[in-house]
Structures are given as C-alpha cells and as structure tokens.
Amino acid sequence: MLRRFEDRDVGMVQELSTDPYVPLIGTLPPACDRAGALAYIARQRQRHVEGTGFSFAVGDAGSGQALGMIGLWLRDRALGRAQVGYAVMPRARRRGVATDALRALVPFAWTLPELHRLELHVEPWNSASASAATSAGFAVEGLLRGYLEIGGRRRDLMSYARIRDVPSGTEVPHPPSLGGA
C-alpha cells in the first residue's frame, strides 16, 4: 500500500539510513538521528508541493507500518518521462514489497496524462531489484555504461522501462545487425 509519509515513519527512515548503499543513491543522510529522519520525511512531503514528484511510504497492507519508500520523479515530465526509485528496509526485503510498490505506482503514474514512459535504473549486481522491476512489468532495455556517479565512482546501471499502452512483459525489440558497423 502506498501512502503519504507520516512522522511515525521515522524508524523506517532511520533503518534505511544505516544501509551502506541507500544513502549513496538519494538524498537520505547516512546514519541519521530522529531529527534527521524527520527532516527527510518533511522533504518527501514537499516534493508534490514543489512539482518535482511524488514520494510515498510503502506500508504493510495489514498494519500500515512503513516497510520502505517509492517515488515518481518528474524532472522530465514535459518530455513524457518520469523516473521511479525505491528502497525497502533490510528486514522487509525478499518479501515482494518492492514488486507490490511498483505495481501500485504504475497505475498512479498513468493518471498523469502527459506521461508516456516510466524509467527505472538498477545496479547490475542488484538481482533482487532487477527481479522486482521485471515482475512489475518493466522491460529490460540495456546497460548504461558509466551512467551515474555513486559513492565517488562512475557506475553502470541497467535500464528498465514501462511504456504506456504497451502490455507489461512485452519483449523489447532489438535493431537488426548493422553488418560490421
């Protein structure tokens, strides 16, 4: 279940901030205290107000307790594109939380009529995230070499996408061989 961030999500934010990788790929400070976590939550609430995107807590369907977060970032909205990013608390991983969050986010994204394409980037070593993306209907598009600086180093990322009006699970067409070009 996707929902608005609440102050009670501070524990989830603090747990994610202790993951060695999550703070490197977003705006979450590493090992943040309660005040830092609350400031982060306040920034997530502002994204919609500022028009930069939508940030949601991913809540447990039964208890509503936050298990992670997911966002739809709109910097390329005028071009018909949005980026998707997510993180799940270590103790909630490998339970389908990311897949369920992606499946919930896609129909929401399509309520924005100007969007045609949702993009998702995953580190090649992150097989769990790759599985979540494909299970939620994102198609693998390929490797983006040296795409993003993470932790002071240029990193390769795999590109995944969902296209409006293209059924999920549709194979990505590959160009014909260019015959030695």
mmCIF file of C-alpha atoms in Angstrom:
data_model
loop_
_atom_site.group_PDB
_atom_site.id
_atom_site.type_symbol
_atom_site.label_atom_id
_atom_site.label_comp_id
_atom_site.label_asym_id
_atom_site.label_seq_id
_atom_site.Cartn_x
_atom_site.Cartn_y
_atom_site.Cartn_z
ATOM 1 C CA MET A 1 0.000 0.000 0.000
ATOM 2 C CA LEU A 2 1.325 3.422 -0.935
ATOM 3 C CA ARG A 3 0.591 6.286 1.401
ATOM 4 C CA ARG A 4 1.745 9.730 2.388
ATOM 5 C CA PHE A 5 4.807 9.903 4.623
ATOM 6 C CA GLU A 6 3.950 10.310 8.312
ATOM 7 C CA ASP A 7 6.101 11.201 11.305
ATOM 8 C CA ARG A 8 5.672 7.630 12.553
ATOM 9 C CA ASP A 9 7.828 6.509 9.584
ATOM 10 C CA VAL A 10 10.934 7.809 11.327
ATOM 11 C CA GLY A 11 12.041 4.278 12.291
ATOM 12 C CA MET A 12 11.890 3.092 8.676
ATOM 13 C CA VAL A 13 13.877 6.116 7.520
ATOM 14 C CA GLN A 14 16.492 5.593 10.234
ATOM 15 C CA GLU A 15 16.833 1.904 9.355
ATOM 16 C CA LEU A 16 17.283 2.701 5.660
ATOM 17 C CA SER A 17 19.889 5.317 6.556
ATOM 18 C CA THR A 18 22.062 2.571 8.089
ATOM 19 C CA ASP A 19 22.132 0.581 4.837
ATOM 20 C CA PRO A 20 25.591 1.129 3.335
ATOM 21 C CA TYR A 21 24.193 1.761 -0.162
ATOM 22 C CA VAL A 22 20.850 3.574 0.166
ATOM 23 C CA PRO A 23 22.296 6.957 1.292
ATOM 24 C CA LEU A 24 24.675 6.908 -1.692
ATOM 25 C CA ILE A 25 21.876 6.865 -4.273
ATOM 26 C CA GLY A 26 19.494 9.502 -2.937
ATOM 27 C CA THR A 27 19.061 12.356 -0.509
ATOM 28 C CA LEU A 28 18.838 10.284 2.680
ATOM 29 C CA PRO A 29 21.726 11.152 5.015
ATOM 30 C CA PRO A 30 23.728 8.176 6.333
ATOM 31 C CA ALA A 31 23.007 7.014 9.894
ATOM 32 C CA CYS A 32 20.589 9.863 10.573
ATOM 33 C CA ASP A 33 19.181 10.535 14.006
ATOM 34 C CA ARG A 34 15.499 11.174 14.741
ATOM 35 C CA ALA A 35 15.740 14.858 13.802
ATOM 36 C CA GLY A 36 17.474 13.987 10.525
ATOM 37 C CA ALA A 37 14.838 11.371 9.734
ATOM 38 C CA LEU A 38 12.015 13.828 10.433
ATOM 39 C CA ALA A 39 13.694 16.421 8.193
ATOM 40 C CA TYR A 40 13.945 13.808 5.433
ATOM 41 C CA ILE A 41 10.230 12.976 5.831
ATOM 42 C CA ALA A 42 9.380 16.691 5.600
ATOM 43 C CA ARG A 43 11.359 16.936 2.333
ATOM 44 C CA GLN A 44 9.452 13.967 0.904
ATOM 45 C CA ARG A 45 6.149 15.682 1.675
ATOM 46 C CA GLN A 46 7.323 18.798 -0.183
ATOM 47 C CA ARG A 47 8.105 17.042 -3.476
ATOM 48 C CA HIS A 48 4.496 17.171 -4.697
ATOM 49 C CA VAL A 49 4.037 20.752 -3.480
ATOM 50 C CA GLU A 50 7.172 21.787 -5.408
ATOM 51 C CA GLY A 51 6.120 19.845 -8.504
ATOM 52 C CA THR A 52 9.256 17.680 -8.537
ATOM 53 C CA GLY A 53 7.482 14.382 -7.991
ATOM 54 C CA PHE A 54 5.566 12.136 -5.654
ATOM 55 C CA SER A 55 7.150 10.353 -2.717
ATOM 56 C CA PHE A 56 5.286 7.613 -0.882
ATOM 57 C CA ALA A 57 5.869 5.422 2.128
ATOM 58 C CA VAL A 58 5.296 1.766 1.301
ATOM 59 C CA GLY A 59 3.077 0.486 4.093
ATOM 60 C CA ASP A 60 2.276 -3.037 5.197
ATOM 61 C CA ALA A 61 -1.243 -3.847 3.963
ATOM 62 C CA GLY A 62 -2.343 -5.046 7.412
ATOM 63 C CA SER A 63 -0.701 -2.693 9.878
ATOM 64 C CA GLY A 64 0.201 0.267 7.675
ATOM 65 C CA GLN A 65 3.713 0.172 9.156
ATOM 66 C CA ALA A 66 6.239 1.605 6.697
ATOM 67 C CA LEU A 67 8.478 -1.018 5.084
ATOM 68 C CA GLY A 68 10.156 1.268 2.569
ATOM 69 C CA MET A 69 9.592 4.115 0.170
ATOM 70 C CA ILE A 70 8.996 4.704 -3.518
ATOM 71 C CA GLY A 71 8.997 7.819 -5.637
ATOM 72 C CA LEU A 72 7.986 9.081 -9.049
ATOM 73 C CA TRP A 73 10.344 11.879 -10.109
ATOM 74 C CA LEU A 74 9.081 14.341 -12.706
ATOM 75 C CA ARG A 75 12.077 16.360 -13.922
ATOM 76 C CA ASP A 76 11.427 15.091 -17.495
ATOM 77 C CA ARG A 77 7.632 15.337 -17.272
ATOM 78 C CA ALA A 78 7.426 17.788 -20.198
ATOM 79 C CA LEU A 79 9.164 15.125 -22.324
ATOM 80 C CA GLY A 80 6.639 12.476 -21.259
ATOM 81 C CA ARG A 81 9.066 10.655 -18.965
ATOM 82 C CA ALA A 82 9.302 10.039 -15.228
ATOM 83 C CA GLN A 83 11.872 8.188 -13.151
ATOM 84 C CA VAL A 84 10.993 5.653 -10.480
ATOM 85 C CA GLY A 85 13.107 4.963 -7.412
ATOM 86 C CA TYR A 86 12.525 2.834 -4.339
ATOM 87 C CA ALA A 87 14.158 1.380 -1.251
ATOM 88 C CA VAL A 88 12.980 -1.317 1.150
ATOM 89 C CA MET A 89 14.164 -1.753 4.743
ATOM 90 C CA PRO A 90 16.670 -4.610 5.046
ATOM 91 C CA ARG A 91 14.393 -6.667 7.310
ATOM 92 C CA ALA A 92 11.485 -6.366 4.824
ATOM 93 C CA ARG A 93 13.439 -7.395 1.727
ATOM 94 C CA ARG A 94 12.771 -10.509 -0.370
ATOM 95 C CA ARG A 95 9.076 -10.472 0.546
ATOM 96 C CA GLY A 96 7.711 -8.817 -2.601
ATOM 97 C CA VAL A 97 7.464 -5.344 -1.051
ATOM 98 C CA ALA A 98 9.270 -3.592 -3.931
ATOM 99 C CA THR A 99 7.307 -5.501 -6.579
ATOM 100 C CA ASP A 100 3.993 -4.646 -4.907
ATOM 101 C CA ALA A 101 5.018 -0.988 -4.576
ATOM 102 C CA LEU A 102 5.959 -0.803 -8.263
ATOM 103 C CA ARG A 103 2.681 -2.453 -9.262
ATOM 104 C CA ALA A 104 0.790 0.149 -7.208
ATOM 105 C CA LEU A 105 2.811 3.091 -8.529
ATOM 106 C CA VAL A 106 2.373 2.365 -12.253
ATOM 107 C CA PRO A 107 -1.426 2.924 -12.406
ATOM 108 C CA PHE A 108 -0.962 6.092 -10.350
ATOM 109 C CA ALA A 109 1.681 7.321 -12.812
ATOM 110 C CA TRP A 110 -0.657 6.764 -15.735
ATOM 111 C CA THR A 111 -3.162 9.188 -14.162
ATOM 112 C CA LEU A 112 -0.733 11.901 -15.287
ATOM 113 C CA PRO A 113 -1.814 12.238 -18.934
ATOM 114 C CA GLU A 114 1.457 13.687 -20.192
ATOM 115 C CA LEU A 115 3.488 10.662 -19.079
ATOM 116 C CA HIS A 116 4.291 8.053 -21.710
ATOM 117 C CA ARG A 117 7.357 6.362 -20.240
ATOM 118 C CA LEU A 118 8.453 5.287 -16.744
ATOM 119 C CA GLU A 119 12.186 4.700 -16.305
ATOM 120 C CA LEU A 120 13.920 2.692 -13.626
ATOM 121 C CA HIS A 121 17.671 2.189 -13.181
ATOM 122 C CA VAL A 122 19.124 -0.765 -11.279
ATOM 123 C CA GLU A 123 22.698 -1.658 -10.439
ATOM 124 C CA PRO A 124 23.752 -4.796 -12.390
ATOM 125 C CA TRP A 125 24.627 -6.631 -9.155
ATOM 126 C CA ASN A 126 21.207 -5.978 -7.580
ATOM 127 C CA SER A 127 19.362 -9.101 -8.718
ATOM 128 C CA ALA A 128 16.544 -8.620 -6.188
ATOM 129 C CA SER A 129 15.745 -5.160 -7.543
ATOM 130 C CA ALA A 130 16.026 -6.399 -11.135
ATOM 131 C CA SER A 131 13.552 -9.160 -10.305
ATOM 132 C CA ALA A 132 11.151 -6.655 -8.718
ATOM 133 C CA ALA A 133 11.305 -4.470 -11.831
ATOM 134 C CA THR A 134 10.594 -7.280 -14.282
ATOM 135 C CA SER A 135 7.928 -8.804 -12.027
ATOM 136 C CA ALA A 136 6.168 -5.428 -12.066
ATOM 137 C CA GLY A 137 6.194 -5.364 -15.861
ATOM 138 C CA PHE A 138 9.237 -3.194 -16.531
ATOM 139 C CA ALA A 139 11.180 -4.355 -19.598
ATOM 140 C CA VAL A 140 14.975 -4.554 -19.595
ATOM 141 C CA GLU A 141 16.359 -2.083 -22.115
ATOM 142 C CA GLY A 142 20.086 -2.497 -21.598
ATOM 143 C CA LEU A 143 23.255 -1.479 -19.815
ATOM 144 C CA LEU A 144 24.076 2.200 -19.379
ATOM 145 C CA ARG A 145 27.864 2.310 -19.055
ATOM 146 C CA GLY A 146 29.249 4.813 -16.523
ATOM 147 C CA TYR A 147 25.772 6.306 -16.194
ATOM 148 C CA LEU A 148 25.838 7.731 -12.686
ATOM 149 C CA GLU A 149 28.355 8.699 -10.047
ATOM 150 C CA ILE A 150 27.659 6.745 -6.860
ATOM 151 C CA GLY A 151 29.978 6.905 -3.879
ATOM 152 C CA GLY A 152 32.592 8.853 -5.836
ATOM 153 C CA ARG A 153 32.770 6.359 -8.745
ATOM 154 C CA ARG A 154 31.043 6.185 -12.100
ATOM 155 C CA ARG A 155 28.735 3.147 -12.091
ATOM 156 C CA ASP A 156 26.989 1.131 -14.760
ATOM 157 C CA LEU A 157 23.216 0.820 -14.415
ATOM 158 C CA MET A 158 20.673 -1.394 -16.117
ATOM 159 C CA SER A 159 17.802 0.489 -17.726
ATOM 160 C CA TYR A 160 14.209 -0.736 -17.342
ATOM 161 C CA ALA A 161 11.058 0.938 -18.657
ATOM 162 C CA ARG A 162 7.282 0.742 -18.752
ATOM 163 C CA ILE A 163 5.620 2.341 -21.752
ATOM 164 C CA ARG A 164 2.013 3.478 -21.645
ATOM 165 C CA ASP A 165 -0.218 1.323 -23.857
ATOM 166 C CA VAL A 166 2.421 -1.418 -24.193
ATOM 167 C CA PRO A 167 1.364 -4.539 -22.294
ATOM 168 C CA SER A 168 3.720 -5.438 -19.460
ATOM 169 C CA GLY A 169 6.025 -8.309 -20.289
ATOM 170 C CA THR A 170 6.296 -7.280 -23.952
ATOM 171 C CA GLU A 171 9.727 -8.085 -25.365
ATOM 172 C CA VAL A 172 11.904 -5.063 -26.188
ATOM 173 C CA PRO A 173 12.680 -5.114 -29.920
ATOM 174 C CA HIS A 174 16.360 -5.084 -30.837
ATOM 175 C CA PRO A 175 17.675 -3.433 -34.008
ATOM 176 C CA PRO A 176 18.878 -5.679 -36.808
ATOM 177 C CA SER A 177 22.599 -6.270 -37.151
ATOM 178 C CA LEU A 178 24.345 -3.393 -38.859
ATOM 179 C CA GLY A 179 26.765 -5.744 -40.602
ATOM 180 C CA GLY A 180 30.077 -4.685 -39.092
ATOM 181 C CA ALA A 181 29.217 -1.046 -38.473
#
